[in-house]
Coordinates of C-alpha atoms in Angstrom, one line a residue:
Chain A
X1 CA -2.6 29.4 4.1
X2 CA -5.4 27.9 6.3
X3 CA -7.9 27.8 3.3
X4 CA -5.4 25.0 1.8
X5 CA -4.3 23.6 5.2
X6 CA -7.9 22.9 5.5
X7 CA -8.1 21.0 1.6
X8 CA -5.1 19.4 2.2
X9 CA -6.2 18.0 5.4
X10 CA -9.7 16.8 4.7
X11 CA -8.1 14.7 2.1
X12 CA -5.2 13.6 4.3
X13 CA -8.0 12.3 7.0
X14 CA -10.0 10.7 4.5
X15 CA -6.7 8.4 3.2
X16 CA -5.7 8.0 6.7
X17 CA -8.6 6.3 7.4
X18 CA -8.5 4.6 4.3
X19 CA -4.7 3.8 4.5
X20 CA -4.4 0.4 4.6
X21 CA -7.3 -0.3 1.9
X22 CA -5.2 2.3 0.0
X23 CA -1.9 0.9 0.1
X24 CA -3.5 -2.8 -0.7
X25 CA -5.0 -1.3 -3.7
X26 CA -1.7 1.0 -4.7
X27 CA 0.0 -2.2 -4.7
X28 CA -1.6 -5.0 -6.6
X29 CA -0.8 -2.8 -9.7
X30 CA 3.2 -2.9 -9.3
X31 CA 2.9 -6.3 -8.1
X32 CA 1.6 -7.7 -11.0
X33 CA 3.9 -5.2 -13.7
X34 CA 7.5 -6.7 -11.6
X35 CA 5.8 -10.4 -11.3
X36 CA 4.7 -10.3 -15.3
X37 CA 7.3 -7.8 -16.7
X38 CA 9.8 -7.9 -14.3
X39 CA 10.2 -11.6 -13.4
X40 CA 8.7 -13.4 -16.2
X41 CA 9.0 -11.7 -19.4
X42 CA 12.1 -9.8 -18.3
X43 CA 14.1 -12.4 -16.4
X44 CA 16.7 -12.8 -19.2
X45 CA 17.1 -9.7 -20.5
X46 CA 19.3 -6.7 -19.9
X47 CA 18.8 -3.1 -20.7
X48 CA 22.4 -1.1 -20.8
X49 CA 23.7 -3.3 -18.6
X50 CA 21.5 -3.5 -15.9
X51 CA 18.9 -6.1 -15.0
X52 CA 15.4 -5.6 -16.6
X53 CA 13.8 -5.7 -13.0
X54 CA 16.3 -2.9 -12.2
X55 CA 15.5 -1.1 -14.9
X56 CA 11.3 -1.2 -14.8
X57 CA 11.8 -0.2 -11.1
X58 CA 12.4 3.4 -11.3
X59 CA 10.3 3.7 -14.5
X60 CA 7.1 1.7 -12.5
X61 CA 7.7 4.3 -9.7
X62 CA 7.5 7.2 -12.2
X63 CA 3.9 5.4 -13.5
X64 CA 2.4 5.2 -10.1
X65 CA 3.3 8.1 -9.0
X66 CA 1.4 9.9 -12.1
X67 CA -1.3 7.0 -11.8
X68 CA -1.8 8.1 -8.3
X69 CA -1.3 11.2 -8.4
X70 CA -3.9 11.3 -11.4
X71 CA -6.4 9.2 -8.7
X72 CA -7.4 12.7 -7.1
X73 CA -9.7 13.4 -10.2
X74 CA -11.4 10.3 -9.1
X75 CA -11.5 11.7 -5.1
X76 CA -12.6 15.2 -6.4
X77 CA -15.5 14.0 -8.8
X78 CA -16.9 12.0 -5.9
X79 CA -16.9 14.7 -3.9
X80 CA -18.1 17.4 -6.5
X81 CA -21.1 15.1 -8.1
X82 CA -22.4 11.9 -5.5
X83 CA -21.3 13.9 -1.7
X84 CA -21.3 17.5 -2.5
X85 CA -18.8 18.6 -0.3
X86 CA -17.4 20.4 -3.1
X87 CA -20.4 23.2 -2.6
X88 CA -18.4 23.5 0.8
X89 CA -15.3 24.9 -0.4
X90 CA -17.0 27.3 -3.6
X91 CA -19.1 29.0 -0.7
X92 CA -15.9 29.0 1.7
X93 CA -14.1 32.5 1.3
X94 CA -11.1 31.4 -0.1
X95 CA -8.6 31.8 -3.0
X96 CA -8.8 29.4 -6.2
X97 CA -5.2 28.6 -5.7
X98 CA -5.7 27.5 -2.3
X99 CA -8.2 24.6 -2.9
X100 CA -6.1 23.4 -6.1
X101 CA -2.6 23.2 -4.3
X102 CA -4.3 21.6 -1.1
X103 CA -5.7 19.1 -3.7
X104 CA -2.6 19.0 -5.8
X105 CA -0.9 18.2 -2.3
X106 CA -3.3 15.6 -1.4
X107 CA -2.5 14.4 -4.8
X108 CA 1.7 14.2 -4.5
X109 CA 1.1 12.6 -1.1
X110 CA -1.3 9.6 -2.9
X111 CA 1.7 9.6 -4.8
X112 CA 5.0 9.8 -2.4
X113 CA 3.0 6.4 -0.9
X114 CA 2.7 4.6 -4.4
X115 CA 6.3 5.3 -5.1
X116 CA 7.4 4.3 -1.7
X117 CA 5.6 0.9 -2.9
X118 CA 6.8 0.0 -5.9
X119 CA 10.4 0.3 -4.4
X120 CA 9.5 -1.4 -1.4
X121 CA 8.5 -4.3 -3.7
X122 CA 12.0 -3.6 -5.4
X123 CA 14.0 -4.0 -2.2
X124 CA 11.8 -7.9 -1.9
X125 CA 13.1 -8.8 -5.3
X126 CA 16.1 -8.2 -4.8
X127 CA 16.6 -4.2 -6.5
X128 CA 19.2 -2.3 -4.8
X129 CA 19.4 1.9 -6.5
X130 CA 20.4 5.5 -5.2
X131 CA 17.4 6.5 -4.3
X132 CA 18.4 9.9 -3.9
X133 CA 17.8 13.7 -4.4
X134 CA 17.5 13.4 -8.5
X135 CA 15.1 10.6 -8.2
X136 CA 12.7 12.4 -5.7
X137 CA 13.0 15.6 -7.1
X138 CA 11.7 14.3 -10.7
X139 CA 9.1 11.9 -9.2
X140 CA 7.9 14.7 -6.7
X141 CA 7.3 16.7 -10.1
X142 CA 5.6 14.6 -12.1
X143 CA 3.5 13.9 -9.4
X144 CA 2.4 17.7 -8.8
X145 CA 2.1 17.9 -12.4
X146 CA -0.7 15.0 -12.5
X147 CA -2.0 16.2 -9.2
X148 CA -2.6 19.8 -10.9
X149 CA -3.9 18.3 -14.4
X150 CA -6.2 15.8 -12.4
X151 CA -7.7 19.1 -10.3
X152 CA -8.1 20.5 -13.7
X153 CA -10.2 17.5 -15.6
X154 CA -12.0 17.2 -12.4
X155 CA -13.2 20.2 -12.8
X156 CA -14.1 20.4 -16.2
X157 CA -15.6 16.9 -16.8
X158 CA -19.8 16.8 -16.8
X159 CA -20.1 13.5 -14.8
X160 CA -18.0 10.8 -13.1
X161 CA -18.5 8.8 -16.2
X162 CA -16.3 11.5 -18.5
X163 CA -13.5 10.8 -15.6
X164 CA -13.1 7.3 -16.7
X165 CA -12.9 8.1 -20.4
X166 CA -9.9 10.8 -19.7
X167 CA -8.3 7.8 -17.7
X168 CA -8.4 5.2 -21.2
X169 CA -7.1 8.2 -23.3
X170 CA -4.9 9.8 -21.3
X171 CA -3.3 7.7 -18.6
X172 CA -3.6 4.2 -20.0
X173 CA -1.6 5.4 -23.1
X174 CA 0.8 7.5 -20.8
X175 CA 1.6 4.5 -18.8
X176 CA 2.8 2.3 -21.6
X177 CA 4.1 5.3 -23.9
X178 CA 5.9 6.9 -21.3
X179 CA 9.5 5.2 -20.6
X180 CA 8.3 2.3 -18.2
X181 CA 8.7 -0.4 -19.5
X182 CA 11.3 0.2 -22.8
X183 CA 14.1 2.6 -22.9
X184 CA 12.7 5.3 -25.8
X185 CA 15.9 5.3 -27.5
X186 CA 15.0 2.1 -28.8
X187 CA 12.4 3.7 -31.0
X188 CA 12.8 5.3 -34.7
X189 CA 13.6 8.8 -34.4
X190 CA 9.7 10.6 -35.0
X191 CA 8.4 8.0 -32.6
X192 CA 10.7 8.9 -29.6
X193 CA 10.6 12.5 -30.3
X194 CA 6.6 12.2 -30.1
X195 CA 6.9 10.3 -27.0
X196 CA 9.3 12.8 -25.7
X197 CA 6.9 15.2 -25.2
X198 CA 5.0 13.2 -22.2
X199 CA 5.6 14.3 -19.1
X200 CA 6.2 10.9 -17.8
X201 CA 9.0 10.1 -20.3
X202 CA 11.3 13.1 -18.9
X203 CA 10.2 11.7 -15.6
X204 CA 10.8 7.9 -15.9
X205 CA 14.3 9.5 -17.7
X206 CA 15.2 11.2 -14.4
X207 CA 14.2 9.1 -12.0
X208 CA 16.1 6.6 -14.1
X209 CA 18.7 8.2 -14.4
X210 CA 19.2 9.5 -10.9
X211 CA 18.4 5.6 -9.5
X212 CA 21.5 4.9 -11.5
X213 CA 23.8 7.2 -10.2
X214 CA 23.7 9.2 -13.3
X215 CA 23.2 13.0 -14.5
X216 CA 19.9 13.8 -15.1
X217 CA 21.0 17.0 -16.5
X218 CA 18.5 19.9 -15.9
X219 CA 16.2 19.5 -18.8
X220 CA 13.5 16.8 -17.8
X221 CA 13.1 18.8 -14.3
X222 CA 12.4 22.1 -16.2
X223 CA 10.3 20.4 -18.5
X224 CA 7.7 18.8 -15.4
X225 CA 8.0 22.1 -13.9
X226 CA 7.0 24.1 -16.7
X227 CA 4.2 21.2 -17.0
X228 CA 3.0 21.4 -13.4
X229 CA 3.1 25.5 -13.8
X230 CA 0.5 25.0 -16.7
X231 CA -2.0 22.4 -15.3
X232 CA -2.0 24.5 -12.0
X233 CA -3.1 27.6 -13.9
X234 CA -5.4 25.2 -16.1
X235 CA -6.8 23.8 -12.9
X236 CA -7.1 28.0 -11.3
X237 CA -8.9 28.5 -14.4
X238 CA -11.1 25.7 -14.3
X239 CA -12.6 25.8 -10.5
X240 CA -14.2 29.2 -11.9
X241 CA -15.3 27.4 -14.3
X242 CA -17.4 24.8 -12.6
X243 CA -19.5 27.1 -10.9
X244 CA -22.5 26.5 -13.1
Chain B
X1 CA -29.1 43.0 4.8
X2 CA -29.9 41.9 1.1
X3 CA -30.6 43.5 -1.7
X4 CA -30.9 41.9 -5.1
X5 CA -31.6 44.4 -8.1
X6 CA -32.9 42.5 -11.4
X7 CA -31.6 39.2 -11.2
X8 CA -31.2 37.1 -14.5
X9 CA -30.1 33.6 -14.7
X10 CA -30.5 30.9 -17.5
X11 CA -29.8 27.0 -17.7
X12 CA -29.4 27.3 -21.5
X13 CA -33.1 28.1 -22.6
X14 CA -34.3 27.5 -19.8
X15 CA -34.5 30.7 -18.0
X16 CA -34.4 30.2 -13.7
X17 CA -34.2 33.7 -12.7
X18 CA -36.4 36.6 -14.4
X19 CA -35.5 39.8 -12.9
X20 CA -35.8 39.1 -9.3
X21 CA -35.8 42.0 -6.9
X22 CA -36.1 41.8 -3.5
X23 CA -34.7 43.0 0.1
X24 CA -34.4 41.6 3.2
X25 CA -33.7 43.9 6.4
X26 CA -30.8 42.9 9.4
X27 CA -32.5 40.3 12.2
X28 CA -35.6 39.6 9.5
X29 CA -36.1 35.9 8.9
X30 CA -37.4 35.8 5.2
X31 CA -39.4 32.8 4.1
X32 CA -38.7 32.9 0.2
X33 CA -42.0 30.5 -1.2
X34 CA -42.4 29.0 -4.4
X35 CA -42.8 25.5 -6.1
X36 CA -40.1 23.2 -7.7
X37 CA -38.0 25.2 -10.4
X38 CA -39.3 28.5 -9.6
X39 CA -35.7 29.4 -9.1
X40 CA -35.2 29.8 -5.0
X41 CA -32.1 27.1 -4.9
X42 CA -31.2 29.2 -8.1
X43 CA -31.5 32.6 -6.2
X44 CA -29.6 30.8 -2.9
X45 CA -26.6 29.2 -5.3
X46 CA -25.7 32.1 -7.0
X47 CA -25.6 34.3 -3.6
X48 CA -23.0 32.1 -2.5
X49 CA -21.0 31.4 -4.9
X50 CA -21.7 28.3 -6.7
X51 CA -23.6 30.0 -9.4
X52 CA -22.9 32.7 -11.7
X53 CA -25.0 35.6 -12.3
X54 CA -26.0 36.5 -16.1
X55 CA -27.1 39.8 -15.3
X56 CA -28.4 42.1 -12.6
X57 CA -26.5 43.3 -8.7
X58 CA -26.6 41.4 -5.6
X59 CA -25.5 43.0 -2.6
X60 CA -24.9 40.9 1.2
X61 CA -24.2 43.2 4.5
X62 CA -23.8 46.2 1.7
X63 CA -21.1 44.2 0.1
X64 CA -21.3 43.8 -3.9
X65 CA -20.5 40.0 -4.5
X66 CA -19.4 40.5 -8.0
X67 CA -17.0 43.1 -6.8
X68 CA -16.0 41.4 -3.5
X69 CA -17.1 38.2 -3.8
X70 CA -14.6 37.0 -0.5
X71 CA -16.3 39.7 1.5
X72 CA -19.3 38.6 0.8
X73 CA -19.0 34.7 1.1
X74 CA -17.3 35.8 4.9
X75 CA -20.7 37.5 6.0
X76 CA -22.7 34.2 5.1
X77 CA -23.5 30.9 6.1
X78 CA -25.2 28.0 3.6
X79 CA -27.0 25.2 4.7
X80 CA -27.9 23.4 2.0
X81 CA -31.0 21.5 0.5
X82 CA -28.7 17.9 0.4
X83 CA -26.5 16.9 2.5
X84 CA -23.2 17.9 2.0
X85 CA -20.8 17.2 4.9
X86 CA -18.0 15.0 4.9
X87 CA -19.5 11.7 5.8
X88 CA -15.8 9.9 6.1
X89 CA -14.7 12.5 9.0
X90 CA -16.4 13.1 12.4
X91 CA -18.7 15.6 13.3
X92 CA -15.5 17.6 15.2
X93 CA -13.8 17.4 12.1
X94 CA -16.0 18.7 9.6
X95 CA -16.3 21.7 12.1
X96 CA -13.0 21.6 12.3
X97 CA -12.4 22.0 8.5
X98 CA -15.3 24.4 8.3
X99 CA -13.8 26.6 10.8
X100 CA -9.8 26.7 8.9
X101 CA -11.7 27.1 5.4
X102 CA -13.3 30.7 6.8
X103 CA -9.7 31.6 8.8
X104 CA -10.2 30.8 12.2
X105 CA -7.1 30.0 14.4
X106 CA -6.8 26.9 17.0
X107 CA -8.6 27.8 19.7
X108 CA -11.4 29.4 18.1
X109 CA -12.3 26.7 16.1
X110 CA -11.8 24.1 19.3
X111 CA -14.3 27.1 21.2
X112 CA -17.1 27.2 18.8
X113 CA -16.8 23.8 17.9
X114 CA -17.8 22.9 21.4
X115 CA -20.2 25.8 21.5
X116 CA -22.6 25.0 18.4
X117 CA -22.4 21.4 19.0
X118 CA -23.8 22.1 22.6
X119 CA -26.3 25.1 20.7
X120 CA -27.2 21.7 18.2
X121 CA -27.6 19.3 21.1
X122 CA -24.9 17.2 19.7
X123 CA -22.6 17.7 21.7
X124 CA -21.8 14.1 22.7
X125 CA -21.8 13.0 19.9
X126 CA -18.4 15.0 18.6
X127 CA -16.2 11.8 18.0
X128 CA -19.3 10.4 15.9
X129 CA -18.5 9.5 12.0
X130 CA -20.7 11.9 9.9
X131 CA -22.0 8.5 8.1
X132 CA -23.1 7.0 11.4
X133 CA -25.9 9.9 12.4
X134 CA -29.5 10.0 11.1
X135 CA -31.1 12.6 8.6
X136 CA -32.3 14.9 11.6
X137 CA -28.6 15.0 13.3
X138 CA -26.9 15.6 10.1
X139 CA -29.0 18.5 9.4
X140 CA -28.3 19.9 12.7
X141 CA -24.7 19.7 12.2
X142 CA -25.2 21.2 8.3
X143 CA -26.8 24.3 10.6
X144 CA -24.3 24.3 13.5
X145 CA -21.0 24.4 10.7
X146 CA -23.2 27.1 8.9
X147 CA -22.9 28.9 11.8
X148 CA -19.2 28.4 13.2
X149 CA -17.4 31.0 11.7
X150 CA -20.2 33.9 13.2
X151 CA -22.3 34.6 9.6
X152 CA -24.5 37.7 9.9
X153 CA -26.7 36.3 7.1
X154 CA -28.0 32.2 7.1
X155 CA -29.3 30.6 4.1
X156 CA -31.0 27.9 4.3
X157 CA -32.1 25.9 1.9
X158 CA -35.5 23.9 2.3
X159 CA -34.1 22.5 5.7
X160 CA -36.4 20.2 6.8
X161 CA -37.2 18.4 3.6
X162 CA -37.1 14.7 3.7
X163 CA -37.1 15.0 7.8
X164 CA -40.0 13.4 9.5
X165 CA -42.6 16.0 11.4
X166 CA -41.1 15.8 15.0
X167 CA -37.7 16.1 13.8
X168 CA -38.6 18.9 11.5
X169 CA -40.8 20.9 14.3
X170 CA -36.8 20.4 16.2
X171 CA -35.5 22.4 13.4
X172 CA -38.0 25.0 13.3
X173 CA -37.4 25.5 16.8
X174 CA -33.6 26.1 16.2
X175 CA -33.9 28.4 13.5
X176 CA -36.6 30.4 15.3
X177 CA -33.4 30.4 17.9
X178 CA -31.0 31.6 15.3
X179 CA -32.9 34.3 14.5
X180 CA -33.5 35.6 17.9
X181 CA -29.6 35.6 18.4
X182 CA -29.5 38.1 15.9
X183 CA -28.5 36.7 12.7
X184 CA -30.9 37.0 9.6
X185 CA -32.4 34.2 7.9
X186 CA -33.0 33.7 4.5
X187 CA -35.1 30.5 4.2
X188 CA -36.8 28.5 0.8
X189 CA -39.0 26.1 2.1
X190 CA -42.2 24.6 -0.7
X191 CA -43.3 24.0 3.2
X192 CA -46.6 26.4 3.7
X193 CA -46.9 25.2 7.4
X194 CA -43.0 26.2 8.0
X195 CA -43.6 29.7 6.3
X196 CA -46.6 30.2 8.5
X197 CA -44.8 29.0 11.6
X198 CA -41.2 30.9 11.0
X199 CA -41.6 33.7 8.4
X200 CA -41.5 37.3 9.9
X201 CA -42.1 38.1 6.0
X202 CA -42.8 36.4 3.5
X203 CA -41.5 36.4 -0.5
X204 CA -43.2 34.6 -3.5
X205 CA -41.1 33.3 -5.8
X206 CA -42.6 31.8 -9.5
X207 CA -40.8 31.7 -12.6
X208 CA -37.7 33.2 -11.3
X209 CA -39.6 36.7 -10.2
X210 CA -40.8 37.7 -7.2
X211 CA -44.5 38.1 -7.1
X212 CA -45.6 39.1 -4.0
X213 CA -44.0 39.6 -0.3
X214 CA -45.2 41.0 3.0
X215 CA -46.1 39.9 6.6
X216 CA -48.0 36.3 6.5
X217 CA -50.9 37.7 7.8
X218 CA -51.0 40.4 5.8
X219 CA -50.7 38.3 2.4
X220 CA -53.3 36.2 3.8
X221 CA -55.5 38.9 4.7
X222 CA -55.6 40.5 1.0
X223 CA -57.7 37.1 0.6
X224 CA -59.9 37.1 3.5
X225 CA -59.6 35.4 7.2
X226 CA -61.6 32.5 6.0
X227 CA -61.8 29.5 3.1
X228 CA -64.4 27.5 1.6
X229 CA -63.2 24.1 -0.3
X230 CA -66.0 23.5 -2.7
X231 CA -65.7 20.4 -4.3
X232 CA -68.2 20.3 -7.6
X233 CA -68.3 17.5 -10.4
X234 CA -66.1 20.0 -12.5
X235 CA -63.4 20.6 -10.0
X236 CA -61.8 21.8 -6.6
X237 CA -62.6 25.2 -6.2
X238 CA -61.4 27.6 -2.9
X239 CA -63.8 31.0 -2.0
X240 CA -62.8 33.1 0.5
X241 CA -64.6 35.3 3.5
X242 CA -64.1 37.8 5.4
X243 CA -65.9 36.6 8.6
X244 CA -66.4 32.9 9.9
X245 CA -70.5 33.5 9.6
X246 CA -70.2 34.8 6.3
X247 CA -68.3 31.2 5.3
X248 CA -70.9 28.8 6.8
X249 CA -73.8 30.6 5.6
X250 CA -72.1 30.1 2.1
X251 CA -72.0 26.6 2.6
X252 CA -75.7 26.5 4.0
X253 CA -76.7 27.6 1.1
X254 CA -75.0 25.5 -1.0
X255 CA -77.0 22.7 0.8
X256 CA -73.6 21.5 3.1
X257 CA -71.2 20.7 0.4
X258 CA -67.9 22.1 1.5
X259 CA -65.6 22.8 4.6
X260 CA -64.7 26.0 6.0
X261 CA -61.2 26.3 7.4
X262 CA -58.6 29.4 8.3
X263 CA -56.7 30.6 4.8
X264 CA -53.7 29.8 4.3
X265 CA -50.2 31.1 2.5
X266 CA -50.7 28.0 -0.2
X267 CA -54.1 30.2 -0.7
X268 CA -52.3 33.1 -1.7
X269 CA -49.7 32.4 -3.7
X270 CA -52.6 30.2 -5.7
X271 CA -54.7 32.7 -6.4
X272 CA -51.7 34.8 -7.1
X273 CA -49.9 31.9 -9.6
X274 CA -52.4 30.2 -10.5
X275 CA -49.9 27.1 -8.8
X276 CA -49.8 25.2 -6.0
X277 CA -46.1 25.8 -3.7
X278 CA -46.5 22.4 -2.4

């Protein structure tokens, strides 16, 4: 327990003292998604009877959260390849599990901040949802379960470089494929049940969902739990693995 | 204190370790010598975890650390060649971290905190961003959270490297301190002059085997007390003597060309590798 209280804290006093730098950066995303998409492109049009702003809210809340949450492969490859400090914790006695949750942690608390963002920015245009237990529960999730898979690419990329290709080919496509910005049952029936299987669609789904009052249902929480069980054990597996 | 039996470890083809054996006894502090690549970070990685082994037994305190690998990382401390502290936290708070990564409650940690910054000199310098302190400073503090959570067994990994000669004679003086508190030390340095001036024993180390170990003096010895530098047309070439008298006269006769001086451990492992260490 002290061996990830100590993970989990080194990373929480790095992004404190980064915090305001952090939440400028968090936020020029989301900013520019409600401005372009929100605003602009979606000003006159309605999704199920809802505003398009409302409805991009709660699905740009599920992005960042798996965008930032995601970020922590960038944290942990600076740390294992340009400062090192990675050698620190492989030569500490301490379990595998405990350095990936304190990093997966690290990672849903990057997120928790992002989310709390984008709805901030909500509340300044004018977005008023139920922001309740069905909407946490599926963003908090999704964001352990990108938290976990970032731990695991970290750990199995070769250089800081490789992290920026898993970013184009994996998030990039995520965030635009995933439920933010377009309901997926608006797509032919192979396309949505492809899309389906991303994490983030069951999340934006959910979060959606449970923003709008709605029943989630139980499905899209067992699905990002089952998803967040498997990148954790991906990511146990992989820190034995980077020991070269 | 150590024991490694066989050790075998390859990059690919590139083998790093080639059946190193060696031991080191409690309280020794063990110079391990040997140039770039002959496998000493190798040897000093895989002993703590950040390497695996291919084949052969390493043991730490009389703990296996294939078989207990926890056990064994508890009874050690790593200081390593680069830096590796946590440049965006302070020095207090990369003891701090140190100290909850190897179990230590509260109050422990606060108490040895204050104590190895004091054993470092640092101690006023606690609030002090990592990022902030010069090369000499951080490697104090690398040695000081090496030491926080009470290892038995110190590796340290070329520690004065890159450190200007004051600073590094500061360092020597430290570890020298180390020692005497009881804790073995396992040190690499390509360093002859920190070898000569630390080592109670001495380990060669070329093309990941061990080639020769013993006393300083005694490895010197097997050479002579004394060297002659010849330098001819068709090279640099080193004789050695047994007495001072013995090495002028040589040089007498060789009409003046040449210069006697003490031998040296760079001597030995030379005429032992056929390579320079440094």
């Amino acid at each position: 327990m002290r061996a990830l209280a100590a993970v989990f804290l080194r990373e929480m006093l790095i992004l404190r003292r980064r915090l305001a730098r952090q939440v400028l950066a968090m936020s020029v995303s989301p900013l520019l998604y409600v401005l372009t998409f929100g605003l602009a492109l979606g000003g006159s049009v309605a999704v199920d009877g809802r505003s398009y702003l409302e409805f991009l809210i709660p699905g740009l809340a599920a992005m960042s959260s798996m965008t930032q949450a995601f970020a922590m492969a960038g944290e942990i490859n600076v740390a294992r390849f340009y400062l090192h400090v990675f050698e620190e914790f492989q030569a500490a006695p301490i379990p595998r599990l405990s350095y990936v949750l304190g990093e997966a942690l690290a990672g849903v608390t990057r997120a928790l901040v992002s989310i709390a963002i984008v709805l901030a920015l909500g509340f300044l245009f004018g977005v008023r949802l139920s922001y309740g237990l069905a909407f946490w529960g599926a963003l908090a999730l999704n964001s352990l379960a990108f938290a976990s898979l970032a731990v695991a690419l970290a750990m199995l990329v070769r250089s800081h470089a490789d992290q920026a290709l898993l970013n184009n080919f994996i998030i990039t496509p995520m965030a635009f494929l995933g439920g933010t910005f377009f309901p997926l049952e608006s797509l032919p029936g192979p396309a949505r049940a492809a899309l389906s299987l991303l994490p983030l669609s069951h999340a934006s789904r959910a979060a959606r969902a449970g923003a709008f009052g709605l029943d989630p249902g139980a499905a899209p929480y067992l699905y990002l739990g089952l998803a967040a069980a498997a990148f954790m054990l991906l990511a146990i597996w992989a820190v034995a693995r980077a020991r070269d | 204190m150590l024991r490694l039996e066989n050790l075998e470890k390859s990059f690919g083809p590139s083998r790093a370790l080639a059946g190193l054996s060696l031991e080191v006894g409690p309280g020794e502090l063990f110079a391990f010598l040997g140039p770039n690549g002959a496998g000493k970070t190798t040897t000093i990685r895989i002993l703590n975890g950040l390497s695996r082994l291919d084949r052969g037994r390493a043991s730490i305190g009389g703990v296996d650390i294939a078989a207990d690998p926890l056990a064994a990382k508890r009874l050690c401390g790593l200081v390593a060649q680069h830096n590796n502290l946590d440049g965006d936290l302070t020095v207090w708070e990369n003891l701090d971290i140190h100290g909850r990564l190897y179990g230590l409650g509260r109050r422990e940690r606060a108490r040895r905190s204050r104590e190895h910054l004091e054993y470092v000199e640092m101690a006023d310098r606690s609030a002090s961003l990592v990022k902030t302190l010069s090369g000499g400073l951080k490697r104090r503090l690398m040695i000081a959270r090496a030491l926080m959570h009470g290892p038995r067994l110190l590796f340290l990994d070329e520690p004065t490297v890159g450190l200007d000669p004051a600073i590094r004679r500061r360092i020597w003086a430290l570890v020298k301190r180390i020692c005497q508190d009881g804790v073995t030390v396992f040190l690499t340095t390509h360093y002859i002059e920190e070898a000569e001036f630390l080592a109670g024993r001495v380990g060669f180390i070329n093309e990941g085997r061990l080639v020769a170990s013993g006393r300083p003096r005694e490895v010197m010895d097997a050479l002579g007390q004394w060297a002659v530098d010849v330098f001819a047309p068709d090279g640099h070439r080193t004789l050695f003597f047994a007495g001072r008298e013995e090495a002028v006269g040589f040089i007498q006769a060789q009409g003046g060309a040449g210069s006697v001086r003490r031998v040296n451990l760079e001597d030995a492992f030379l005429s032992l590798t056929g390579r320079r260490v440094s």
